[in-house]
Coordinates of C-alpha atoms in Angstrom, one line a residue:
X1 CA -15.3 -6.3 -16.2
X2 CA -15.3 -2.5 -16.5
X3 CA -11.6 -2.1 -17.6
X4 CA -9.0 -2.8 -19.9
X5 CA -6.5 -5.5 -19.1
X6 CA -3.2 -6.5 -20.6
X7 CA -2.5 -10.3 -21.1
X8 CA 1.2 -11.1 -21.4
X9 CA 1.8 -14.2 -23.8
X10 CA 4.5 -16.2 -21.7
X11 CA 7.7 -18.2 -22.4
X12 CA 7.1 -21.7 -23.9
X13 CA 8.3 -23.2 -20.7
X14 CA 5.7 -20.9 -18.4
X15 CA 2.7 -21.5 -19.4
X16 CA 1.8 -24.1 -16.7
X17 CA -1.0 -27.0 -16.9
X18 CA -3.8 -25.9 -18.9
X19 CA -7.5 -27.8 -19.1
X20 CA -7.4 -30.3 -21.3
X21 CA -11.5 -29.0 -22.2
X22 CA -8.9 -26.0 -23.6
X23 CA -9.2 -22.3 -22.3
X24 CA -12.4 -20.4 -24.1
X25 CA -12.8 -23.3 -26.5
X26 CA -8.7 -23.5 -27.8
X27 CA -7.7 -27.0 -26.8
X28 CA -3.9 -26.2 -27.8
X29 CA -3.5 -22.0 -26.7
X30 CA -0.1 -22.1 -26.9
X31 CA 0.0 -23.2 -30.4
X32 CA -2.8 -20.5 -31.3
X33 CA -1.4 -18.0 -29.8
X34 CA 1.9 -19.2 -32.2
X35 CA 0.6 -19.6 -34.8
X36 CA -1.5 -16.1 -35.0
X37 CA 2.3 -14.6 -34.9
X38 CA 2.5 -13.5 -31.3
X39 CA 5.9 -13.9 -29.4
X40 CA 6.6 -14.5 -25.8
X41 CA 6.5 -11.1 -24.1
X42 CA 3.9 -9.6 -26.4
X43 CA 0.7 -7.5 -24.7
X44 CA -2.5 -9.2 -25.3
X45 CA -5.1 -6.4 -25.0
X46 CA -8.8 -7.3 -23.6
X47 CA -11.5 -4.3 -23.7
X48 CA -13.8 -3.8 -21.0
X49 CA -16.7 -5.6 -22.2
X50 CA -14.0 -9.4 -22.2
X51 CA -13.3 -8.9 -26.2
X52 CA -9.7 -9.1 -27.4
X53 CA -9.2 -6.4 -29.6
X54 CA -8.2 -7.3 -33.2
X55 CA -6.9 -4.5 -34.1
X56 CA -4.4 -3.8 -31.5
X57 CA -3.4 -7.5 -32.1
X58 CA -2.4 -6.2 -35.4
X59 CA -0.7 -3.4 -34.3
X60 CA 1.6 -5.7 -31.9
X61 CA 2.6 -8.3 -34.7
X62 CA 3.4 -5.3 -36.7
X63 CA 7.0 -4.3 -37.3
X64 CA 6.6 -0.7 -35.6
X65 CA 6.1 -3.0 -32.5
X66 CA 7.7 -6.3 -33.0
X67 CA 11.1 -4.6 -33.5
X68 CA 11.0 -3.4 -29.7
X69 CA 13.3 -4.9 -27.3
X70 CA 10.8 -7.1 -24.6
X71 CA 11.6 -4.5 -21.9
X72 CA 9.9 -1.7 -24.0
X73 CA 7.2 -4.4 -25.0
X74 CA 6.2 -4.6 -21.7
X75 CA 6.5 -0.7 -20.7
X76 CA 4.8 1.2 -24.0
X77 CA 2.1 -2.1 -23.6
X78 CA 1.5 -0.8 -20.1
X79 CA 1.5 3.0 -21.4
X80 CA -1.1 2.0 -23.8
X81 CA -3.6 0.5 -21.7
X82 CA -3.4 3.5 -19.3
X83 CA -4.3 5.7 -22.4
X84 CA -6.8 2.8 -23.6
X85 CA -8.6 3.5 -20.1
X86 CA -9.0 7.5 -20.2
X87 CA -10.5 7.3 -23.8
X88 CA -12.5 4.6 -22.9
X89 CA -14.4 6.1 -20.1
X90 CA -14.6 9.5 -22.9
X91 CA -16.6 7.0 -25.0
X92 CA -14.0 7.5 -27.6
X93 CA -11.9 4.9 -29.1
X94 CA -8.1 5.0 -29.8
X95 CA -8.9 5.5 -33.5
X96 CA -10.4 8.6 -33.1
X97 CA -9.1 10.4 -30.5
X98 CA -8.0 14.2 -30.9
X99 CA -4.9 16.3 -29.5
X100 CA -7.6 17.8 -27.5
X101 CA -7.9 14.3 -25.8
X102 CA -4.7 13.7 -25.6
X103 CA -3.6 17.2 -23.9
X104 CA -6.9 16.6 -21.4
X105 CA -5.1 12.6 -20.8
X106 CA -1.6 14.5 -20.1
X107 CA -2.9 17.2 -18.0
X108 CA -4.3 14.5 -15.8
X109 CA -1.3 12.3 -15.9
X110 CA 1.3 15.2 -14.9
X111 CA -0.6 18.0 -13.2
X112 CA -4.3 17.3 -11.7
X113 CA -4.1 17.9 -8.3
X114 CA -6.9 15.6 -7.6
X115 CA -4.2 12.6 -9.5
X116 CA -2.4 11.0 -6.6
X117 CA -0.2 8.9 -8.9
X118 CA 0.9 11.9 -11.3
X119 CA 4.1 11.0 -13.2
X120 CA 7.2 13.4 -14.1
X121 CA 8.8 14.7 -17.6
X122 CA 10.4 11.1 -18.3
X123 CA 7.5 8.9 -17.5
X124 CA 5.8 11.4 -19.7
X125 CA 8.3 11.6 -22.7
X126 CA 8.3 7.6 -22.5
X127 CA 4.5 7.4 -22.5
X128 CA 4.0 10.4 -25.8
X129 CA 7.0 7.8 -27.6
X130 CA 4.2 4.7 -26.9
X131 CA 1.4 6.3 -27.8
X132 CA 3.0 8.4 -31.3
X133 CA 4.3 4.8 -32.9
X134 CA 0.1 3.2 -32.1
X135 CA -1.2 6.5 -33.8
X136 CA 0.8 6.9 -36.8
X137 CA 0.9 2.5 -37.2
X138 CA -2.9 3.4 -36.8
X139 CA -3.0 6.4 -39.5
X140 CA -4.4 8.9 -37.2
X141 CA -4.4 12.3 -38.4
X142 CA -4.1 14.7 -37.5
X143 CA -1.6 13.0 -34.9
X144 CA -3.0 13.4 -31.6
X145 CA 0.3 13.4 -29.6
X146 CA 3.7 13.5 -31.1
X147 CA 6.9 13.2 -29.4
X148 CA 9.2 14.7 -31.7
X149 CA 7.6 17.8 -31.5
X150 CA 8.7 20.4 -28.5
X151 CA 5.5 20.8 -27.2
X152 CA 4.2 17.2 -26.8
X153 CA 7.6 16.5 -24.9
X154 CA 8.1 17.2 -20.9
X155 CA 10.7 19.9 -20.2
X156 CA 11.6 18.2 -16.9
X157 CA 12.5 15.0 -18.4
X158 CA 15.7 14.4 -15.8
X159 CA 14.5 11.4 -13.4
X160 CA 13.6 11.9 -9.8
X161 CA 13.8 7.9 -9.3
X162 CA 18.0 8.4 -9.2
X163 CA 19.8 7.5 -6.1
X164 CA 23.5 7.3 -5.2
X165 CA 24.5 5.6 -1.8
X166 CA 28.4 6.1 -0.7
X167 CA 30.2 3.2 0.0
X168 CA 29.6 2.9 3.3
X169 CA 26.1 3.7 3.3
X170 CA 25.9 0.4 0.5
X171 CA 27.9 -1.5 3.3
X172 CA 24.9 -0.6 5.7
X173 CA 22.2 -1.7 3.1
X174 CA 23.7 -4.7 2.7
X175 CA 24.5 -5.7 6.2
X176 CA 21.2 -4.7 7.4
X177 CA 18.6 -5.2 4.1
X178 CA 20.9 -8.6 2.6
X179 CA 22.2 -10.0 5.9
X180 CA 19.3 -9.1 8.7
X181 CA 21.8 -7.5 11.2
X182 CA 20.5 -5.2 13.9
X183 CA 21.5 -2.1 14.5
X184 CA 24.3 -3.3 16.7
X185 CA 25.7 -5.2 13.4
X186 CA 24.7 -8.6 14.3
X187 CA 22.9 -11.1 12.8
X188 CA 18.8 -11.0 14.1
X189 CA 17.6 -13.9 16.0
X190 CA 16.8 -16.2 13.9
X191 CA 17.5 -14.7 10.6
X192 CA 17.9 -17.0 7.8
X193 CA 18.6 -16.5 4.1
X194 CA 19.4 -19.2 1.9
X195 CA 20.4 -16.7 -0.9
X196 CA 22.2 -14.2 1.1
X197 CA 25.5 -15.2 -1.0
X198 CA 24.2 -14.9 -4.2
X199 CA 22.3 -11.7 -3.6
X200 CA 25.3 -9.5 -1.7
X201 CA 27.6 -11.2 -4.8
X202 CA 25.1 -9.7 -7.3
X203 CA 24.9 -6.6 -5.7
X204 CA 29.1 -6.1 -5.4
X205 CA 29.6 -7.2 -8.9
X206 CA 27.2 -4.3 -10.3
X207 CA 29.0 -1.9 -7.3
X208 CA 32.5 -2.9 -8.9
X209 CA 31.7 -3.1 -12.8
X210 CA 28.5 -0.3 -13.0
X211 CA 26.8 -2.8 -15.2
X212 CA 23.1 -2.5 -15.6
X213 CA 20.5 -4.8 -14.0
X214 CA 20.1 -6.8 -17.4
X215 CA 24.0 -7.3 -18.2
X216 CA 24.5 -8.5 -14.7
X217 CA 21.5 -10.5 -14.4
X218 CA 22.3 -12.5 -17.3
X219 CA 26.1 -13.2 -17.5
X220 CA 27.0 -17.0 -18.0
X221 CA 29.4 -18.8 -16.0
X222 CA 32.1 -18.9 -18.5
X223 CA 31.7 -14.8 -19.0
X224 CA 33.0 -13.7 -15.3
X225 CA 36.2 -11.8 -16.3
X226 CA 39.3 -13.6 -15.4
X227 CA 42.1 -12.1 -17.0
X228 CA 43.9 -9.5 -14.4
X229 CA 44.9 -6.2 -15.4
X230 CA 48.8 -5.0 -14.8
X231 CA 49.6 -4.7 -11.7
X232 CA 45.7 -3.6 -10.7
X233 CA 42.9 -5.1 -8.7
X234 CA 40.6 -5.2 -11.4
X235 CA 39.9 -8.0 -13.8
X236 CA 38.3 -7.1 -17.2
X237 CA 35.5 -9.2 -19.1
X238 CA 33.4 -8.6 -22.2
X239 CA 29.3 -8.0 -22.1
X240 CA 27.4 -9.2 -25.0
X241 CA 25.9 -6.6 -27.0
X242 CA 22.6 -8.2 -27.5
X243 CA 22.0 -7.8 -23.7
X244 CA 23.2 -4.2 -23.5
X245 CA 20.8 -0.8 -24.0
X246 CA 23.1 0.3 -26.8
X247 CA 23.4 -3.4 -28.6
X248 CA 26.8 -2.5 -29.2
X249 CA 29.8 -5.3 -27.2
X250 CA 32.1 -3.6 -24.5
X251 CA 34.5 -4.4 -22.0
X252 CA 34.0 -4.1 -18.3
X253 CA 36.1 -4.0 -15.6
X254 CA 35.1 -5.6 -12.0
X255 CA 37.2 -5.5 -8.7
X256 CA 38.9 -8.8 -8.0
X257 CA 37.2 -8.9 -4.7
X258 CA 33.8 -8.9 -6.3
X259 CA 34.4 -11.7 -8.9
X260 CA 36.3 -13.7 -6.2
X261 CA 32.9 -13.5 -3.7
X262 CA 30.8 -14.2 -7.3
X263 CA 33.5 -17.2 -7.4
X264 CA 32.3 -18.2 -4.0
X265 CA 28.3 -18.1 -4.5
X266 CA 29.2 -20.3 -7.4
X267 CA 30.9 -23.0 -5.5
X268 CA 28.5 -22.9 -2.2
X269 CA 24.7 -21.9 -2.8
X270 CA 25.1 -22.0 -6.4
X271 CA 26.2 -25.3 -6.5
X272 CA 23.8 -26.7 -3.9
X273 CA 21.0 -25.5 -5.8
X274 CA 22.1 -27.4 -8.9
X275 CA 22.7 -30.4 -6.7
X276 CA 18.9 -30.2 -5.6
X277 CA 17.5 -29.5 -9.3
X278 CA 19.4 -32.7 -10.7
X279 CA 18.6 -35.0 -7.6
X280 CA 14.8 -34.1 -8.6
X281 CA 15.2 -34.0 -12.0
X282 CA 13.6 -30.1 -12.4
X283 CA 16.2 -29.9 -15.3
X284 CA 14.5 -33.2 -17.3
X285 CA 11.5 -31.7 -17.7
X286 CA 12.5 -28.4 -19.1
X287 CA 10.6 -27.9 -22.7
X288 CA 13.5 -26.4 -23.8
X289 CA 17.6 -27.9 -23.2
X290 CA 20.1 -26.8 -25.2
X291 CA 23.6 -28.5 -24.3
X292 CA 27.1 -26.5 -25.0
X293 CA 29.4 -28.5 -26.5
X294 CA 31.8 -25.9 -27.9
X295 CA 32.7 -22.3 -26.7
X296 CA 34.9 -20.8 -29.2
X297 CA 37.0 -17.4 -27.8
X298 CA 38.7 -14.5 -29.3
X299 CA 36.6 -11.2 -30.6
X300 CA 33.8 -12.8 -31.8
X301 CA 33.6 -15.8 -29.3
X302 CA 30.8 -18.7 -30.5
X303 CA 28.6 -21.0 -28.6
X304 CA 27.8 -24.3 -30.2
X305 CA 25.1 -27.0 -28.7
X306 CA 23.2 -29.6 -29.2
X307 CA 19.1 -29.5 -28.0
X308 CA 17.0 -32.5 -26.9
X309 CA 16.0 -33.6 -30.1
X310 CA 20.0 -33.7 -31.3
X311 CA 19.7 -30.9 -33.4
X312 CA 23.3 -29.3 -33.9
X313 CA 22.8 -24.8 -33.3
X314 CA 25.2 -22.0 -32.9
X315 CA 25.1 -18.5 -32.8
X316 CA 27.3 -15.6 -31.9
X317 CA 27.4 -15.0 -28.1
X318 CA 27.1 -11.2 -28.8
X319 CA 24.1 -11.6 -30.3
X320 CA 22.3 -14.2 -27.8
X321 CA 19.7 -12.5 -25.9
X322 CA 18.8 -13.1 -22.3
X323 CA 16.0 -15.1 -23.2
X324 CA 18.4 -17.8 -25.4
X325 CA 20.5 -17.7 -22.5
X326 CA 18.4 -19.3 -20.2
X327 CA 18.2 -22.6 -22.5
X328 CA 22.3 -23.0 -22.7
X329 CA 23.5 -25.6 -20.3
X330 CA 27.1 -27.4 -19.5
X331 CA 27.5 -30.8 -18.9
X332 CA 28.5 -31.1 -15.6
X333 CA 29.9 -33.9 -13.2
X334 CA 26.4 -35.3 -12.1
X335 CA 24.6 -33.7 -15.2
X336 CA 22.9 -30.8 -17.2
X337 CA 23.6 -27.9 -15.0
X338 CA 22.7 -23.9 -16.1
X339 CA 25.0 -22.1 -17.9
X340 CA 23.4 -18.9 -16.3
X341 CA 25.0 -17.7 -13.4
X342 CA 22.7 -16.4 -10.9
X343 CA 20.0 -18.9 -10.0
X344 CA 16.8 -19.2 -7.9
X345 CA 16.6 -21.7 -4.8
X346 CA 15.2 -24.3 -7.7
X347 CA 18.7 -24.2 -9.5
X348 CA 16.4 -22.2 -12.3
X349 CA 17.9 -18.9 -14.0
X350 CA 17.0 -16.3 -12.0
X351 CA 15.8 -13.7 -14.7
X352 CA 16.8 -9.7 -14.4
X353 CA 13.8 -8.3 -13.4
X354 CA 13.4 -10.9 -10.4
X355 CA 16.3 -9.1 -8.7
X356 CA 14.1 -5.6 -8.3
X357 CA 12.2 -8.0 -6.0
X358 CA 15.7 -8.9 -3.7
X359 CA 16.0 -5.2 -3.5
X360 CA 12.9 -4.1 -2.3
X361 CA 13.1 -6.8 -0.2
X362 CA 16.1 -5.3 1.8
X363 CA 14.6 -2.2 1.5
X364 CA 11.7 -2.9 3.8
X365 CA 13.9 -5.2 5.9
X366 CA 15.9 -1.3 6.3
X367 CA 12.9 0.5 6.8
X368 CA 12.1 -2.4 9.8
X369 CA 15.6 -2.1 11.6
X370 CA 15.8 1.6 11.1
X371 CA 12.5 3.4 11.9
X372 CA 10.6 3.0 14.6
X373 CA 6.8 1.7 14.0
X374 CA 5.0 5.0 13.8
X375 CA 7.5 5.9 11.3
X376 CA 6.7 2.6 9.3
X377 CA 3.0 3.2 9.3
X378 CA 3.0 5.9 7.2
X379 CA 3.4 4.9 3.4
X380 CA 7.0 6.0 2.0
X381 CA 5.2 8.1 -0.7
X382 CA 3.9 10.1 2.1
X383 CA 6.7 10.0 4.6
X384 CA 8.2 13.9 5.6
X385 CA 12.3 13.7 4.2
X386 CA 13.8 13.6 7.5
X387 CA 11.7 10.0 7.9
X388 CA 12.9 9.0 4.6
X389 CA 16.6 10.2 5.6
X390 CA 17.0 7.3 8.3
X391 CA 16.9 4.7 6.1
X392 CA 19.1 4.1 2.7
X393 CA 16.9 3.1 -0.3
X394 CA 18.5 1.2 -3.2
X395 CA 17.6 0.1 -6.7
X396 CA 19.6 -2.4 -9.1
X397 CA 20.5 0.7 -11.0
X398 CA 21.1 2.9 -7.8
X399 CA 24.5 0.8 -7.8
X400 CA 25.4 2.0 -11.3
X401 CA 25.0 5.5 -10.5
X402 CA 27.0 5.2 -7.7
X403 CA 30.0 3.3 -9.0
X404 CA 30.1 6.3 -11.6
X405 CA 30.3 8.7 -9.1
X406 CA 32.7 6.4 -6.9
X407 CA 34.9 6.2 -10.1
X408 CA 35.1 9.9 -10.8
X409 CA 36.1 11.2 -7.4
X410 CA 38.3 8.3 -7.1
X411 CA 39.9 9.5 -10.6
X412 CA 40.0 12.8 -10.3
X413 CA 41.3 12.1 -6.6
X414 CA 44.6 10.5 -8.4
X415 CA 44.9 13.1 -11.1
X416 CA 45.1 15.5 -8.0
X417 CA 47.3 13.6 -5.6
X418 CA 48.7 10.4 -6.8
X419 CA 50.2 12.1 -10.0
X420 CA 50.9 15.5 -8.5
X421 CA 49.6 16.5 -12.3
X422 CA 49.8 20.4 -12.4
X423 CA 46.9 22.2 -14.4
X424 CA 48.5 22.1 -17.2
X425 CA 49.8 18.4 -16.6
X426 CA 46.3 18.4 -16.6
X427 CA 45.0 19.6 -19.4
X428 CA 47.9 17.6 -21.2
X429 CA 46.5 14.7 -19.6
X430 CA 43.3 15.0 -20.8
X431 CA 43.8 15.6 -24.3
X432 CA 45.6 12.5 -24.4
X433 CA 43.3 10.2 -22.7
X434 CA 40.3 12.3 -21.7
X435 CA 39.5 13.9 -18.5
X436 CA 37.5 11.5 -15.1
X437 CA 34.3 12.9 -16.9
X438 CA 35.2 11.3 -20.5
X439 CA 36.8 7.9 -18.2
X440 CA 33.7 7.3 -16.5
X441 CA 31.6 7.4 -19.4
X442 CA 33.8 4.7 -21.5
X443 CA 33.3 2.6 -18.2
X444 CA 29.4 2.9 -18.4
X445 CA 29.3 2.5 -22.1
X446 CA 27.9 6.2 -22.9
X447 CA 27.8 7.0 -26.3
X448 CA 27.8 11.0 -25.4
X449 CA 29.2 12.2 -21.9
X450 CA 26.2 14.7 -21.2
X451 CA 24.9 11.1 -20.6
X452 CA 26.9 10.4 -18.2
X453 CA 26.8 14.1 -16.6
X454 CA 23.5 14.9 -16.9
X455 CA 21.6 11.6 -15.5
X456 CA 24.3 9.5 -13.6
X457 CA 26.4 12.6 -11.6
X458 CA 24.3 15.3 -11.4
X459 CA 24.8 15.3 -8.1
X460 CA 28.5 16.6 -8.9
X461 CA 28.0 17.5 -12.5
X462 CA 27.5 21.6 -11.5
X463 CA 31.2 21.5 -10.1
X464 CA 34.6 22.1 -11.7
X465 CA 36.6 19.0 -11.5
X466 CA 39.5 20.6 -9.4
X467 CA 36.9 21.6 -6.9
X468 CA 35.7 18.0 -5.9
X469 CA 38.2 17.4 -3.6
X470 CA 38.7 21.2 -3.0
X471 CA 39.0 20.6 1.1
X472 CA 40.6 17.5 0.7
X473 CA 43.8 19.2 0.1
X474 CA 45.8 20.6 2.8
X475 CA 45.8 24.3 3.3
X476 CA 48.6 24.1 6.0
X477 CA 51.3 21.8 6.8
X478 CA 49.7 20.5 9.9
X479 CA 46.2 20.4 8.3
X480 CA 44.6 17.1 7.9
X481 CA 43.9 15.8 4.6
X482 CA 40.6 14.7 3.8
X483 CA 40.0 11.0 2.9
X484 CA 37.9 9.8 0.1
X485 CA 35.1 8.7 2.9
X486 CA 35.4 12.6 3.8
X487 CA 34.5 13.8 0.6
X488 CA 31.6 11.2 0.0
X489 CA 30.3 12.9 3.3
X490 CA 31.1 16.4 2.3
X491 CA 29.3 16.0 -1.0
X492 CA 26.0 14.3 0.7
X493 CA 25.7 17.4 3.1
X494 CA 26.0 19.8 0.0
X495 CA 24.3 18.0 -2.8
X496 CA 20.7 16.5 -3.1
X497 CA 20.6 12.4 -3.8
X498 CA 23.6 11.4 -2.5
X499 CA 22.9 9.0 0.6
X500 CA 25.7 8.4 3.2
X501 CA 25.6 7.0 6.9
X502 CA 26.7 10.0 8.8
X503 CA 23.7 11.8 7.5
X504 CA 20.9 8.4 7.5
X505 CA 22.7 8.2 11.6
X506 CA 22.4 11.7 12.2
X507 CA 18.7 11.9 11.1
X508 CA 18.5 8.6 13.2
X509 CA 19.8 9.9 15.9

């Protein structure tokens, strides 16, 4: 071995068979691995010459680390070992590496030509926040990278990985990348998804609400909204605020068409794959059950259950994480059945990050129907942007960005013509209540609405709010008035990001 690898201890339940000789002379690993303090999700790190190193054990049972939510875990751990690698091959070891080291590692990172993988200001700043909490946990000094100073921290910090898809260019995606039509809009020959349900029911509900892949990913059953708002097609739920970025609870809102197509994954494909599980009793073997016999509602709803040994638990269902989620079942007609909604073919939860895998899934079924096979050859990295253009590209947050930018045309398109507000009706308006900017951000959950300007709708953020649908009014009597389908279009031919099907079938065409 002439690198460093990362080990990831696993969940109790995921750890598989293991030889009863034991696994480098442990006969019970999982129980080591416990007992040294290391939690499910935590980097293991291995040096080059097959050693586990000590010290960076230390440093990931520490509190600098163990405080990080498993998502970061699993990112700075991946930093790290990247960092781990450039010193390594220096000869020099984490401990005493210099800012002259560092600023040789970051040079290389972002801007050496001969790099093909370089990485952008965010990657970066992500990266310098990793490697300044091992350093100063470590008591290097002087630090050798520090992301709260200006010049260790990228200027260009404003992701390039952003995409926003119109409405009718997600209705394309889906059709073609979740339910294998052709380009004439049928179904393919012998196309056949057993999951096509759940996966175009995910992908709605996150259209509809703008929650993130994680909040989504890891609603229960009894947590799909169900009380209707006045006179409105929107229902209205609450998101746990241990699953949220922010940690904070908050209501969403979701389209009643949405929840009424989650409704009927949960009574078709849902429901056969908890048939299957129970009839070969996958749910009997789980390590870890615990039963719900009491959901309590109100502002501070409870859960209450009972585990497989009959010991009586409850906590707070705002502050259950995803990974207690998992374990909470119902007692159903036939059985033990998931509380969590989405599952796999197996009737398991289906955990968040499983669904980037459904979307890049339908991404290369896109790239398939829509290029031709030259174009396909060529990796996407290194494809010209008019190759790119003929086929829409989505990612699990892709859909939040563009509900937010769905939800402030769609606003500011009633301010304009629904209300027949003047400017100042306006202005009035939005001291009351705020303006689309300051609605769209309470619907995302933004602390601060440069958030929601800066990294969500920058494709609109450099325009006044009265000229978004600047040529959708009518000039002249007999003048047609643009539709909200119109403006989607009009802002994909003017603005950079912003994917809609008249361009992808122009550049088709």
């Amino acid at each position: 071995m002439s690198e460093w690898h990362v080990e990831w201890v696993p969940d109790p339940e995921r750890w598989g068979p293991l030889p009863t000789a034991g696994v480098l002379g442990v006969r019970d690993l999982p129980g080591s691995v416990a007992r040294i303090g290391l939690k499910p999700g935590d980097p293991v790190y291995v040096r080059p010459d097959g050693m586990v190193d000590t010290e960076l054990l230390d440093f990931v049972r520490s509190p600098e680390f163990r405080n990080l939510e498993r998502e970061s875990k699993r990112n700075y751990g991946t930093d790290i070992r990247i960092l781990l690698e450039f010193l390594w091959s220096r000869g020099v070891s984490w401990q005493k590496a210099t800012e002259q080291d560092l600023a040789d590692f970051r040079d290389w990172r972002c801007r050496a030509p001969e790099n093909p993988q370089r990485i952008g200001g965010t990657k970066w700043n992500r990266e310098a926040a990793a490697f300044t909490k091992l350093f100063k946990w470590g008591n290097v000094h002087p630090l050798p990278v520090d992301v709260s100073r200006r010049e260790d921290r990228a200027a260009d910090s404003v992701t390039a990985r952003v995409s926003w898809l119109t409405p009718r260019t997600w209705g394309l995606w889906s059709d073609v990348g979740l339910r294998g039509h052709t380009r004439a809009g049928v179904a393919a020959p012998g196309w056949e998804s057993r999951t096509e349900i759940r996966n175009t029911s995910f992908v709605q509900l996150l259209l509809s609400s703008g929650l993130r892949r994680q909040e989504g990913g890891s609603l229960l059953t009894f947590e799909l909204p169900t009380q209707q708002l006045r006179h409105g097609r929107y229902l209205h739920g609450r998101i746990a605020g241990a699953v949220t970025r922010s940690k904070n609870t908050r209501t969403f809102y979701a389209s009643m068409d949405s929840v009424g197509q989650v409704e009927a994954y949960v009574q078709s494909e849902r429901a056969w794959a908890v048939q299957r599980a129970q009839e070969q009793g996958v749910y009997e073997r789980l390590p870890v059950m615990r039963l719900v016999t009491k959901v309590t509602r109100g502002l501070k709803p409870k859960v209450e259950w009972v585990d497989a040994s009959g010991v009586v638990g409850g906590q707070d269902l705002n502050l259950l994480s995803w990974h207690e989620r998992q374990w909470l079942f119902l007692d159903g007609p036939d059985g033990p059945e998931p509380a969590w909604l989405w599952l796999t073919e197996q009737g398991l939860p289906m955990l968040p990050d499983r669904w980037n895998g459904v979307f890049r899934n339908a991404n290369l079924r896109c790239e398939e129907v829509l290029l031709t096979e030259e174009e396909r050859k060529i990796g996407r990295k290194f494809r010209l942007a008019e190759v790119r253009g003929k086929t829409p590209y989505a990612t699990p947050h892709s859909a939040r960005h563009s509900m937010a930018l769905f939800m402030l045309i769609l606003l500011n398109e009633l301010f304009e013509s629904r209300y027949g507000l003047t400017k100042k009706d306006r202005r009035d308006f939005a001291q009351l209540f705020g303006d689309p900017w300051w609605l769209v951000k309470t619907l995302l959950g933004h602390a601060d609405v440069e958030t929601t300007k800066r990294h969500y709708l920058a494709p609109v953020s450099h325009l006044h709010l009265e000229s978004i649908l600047a040529a959708a009014e009518s000039a002249d009597a007999g003048q047609d008035v643009e539709d909200v389908d119109g403006v989607f279009s009009r802002l994909a031919r003017e603005t950079v990001g912003i994917q809609d099907i008249d361009t992808l079938l122009e550049a088709a065409s």
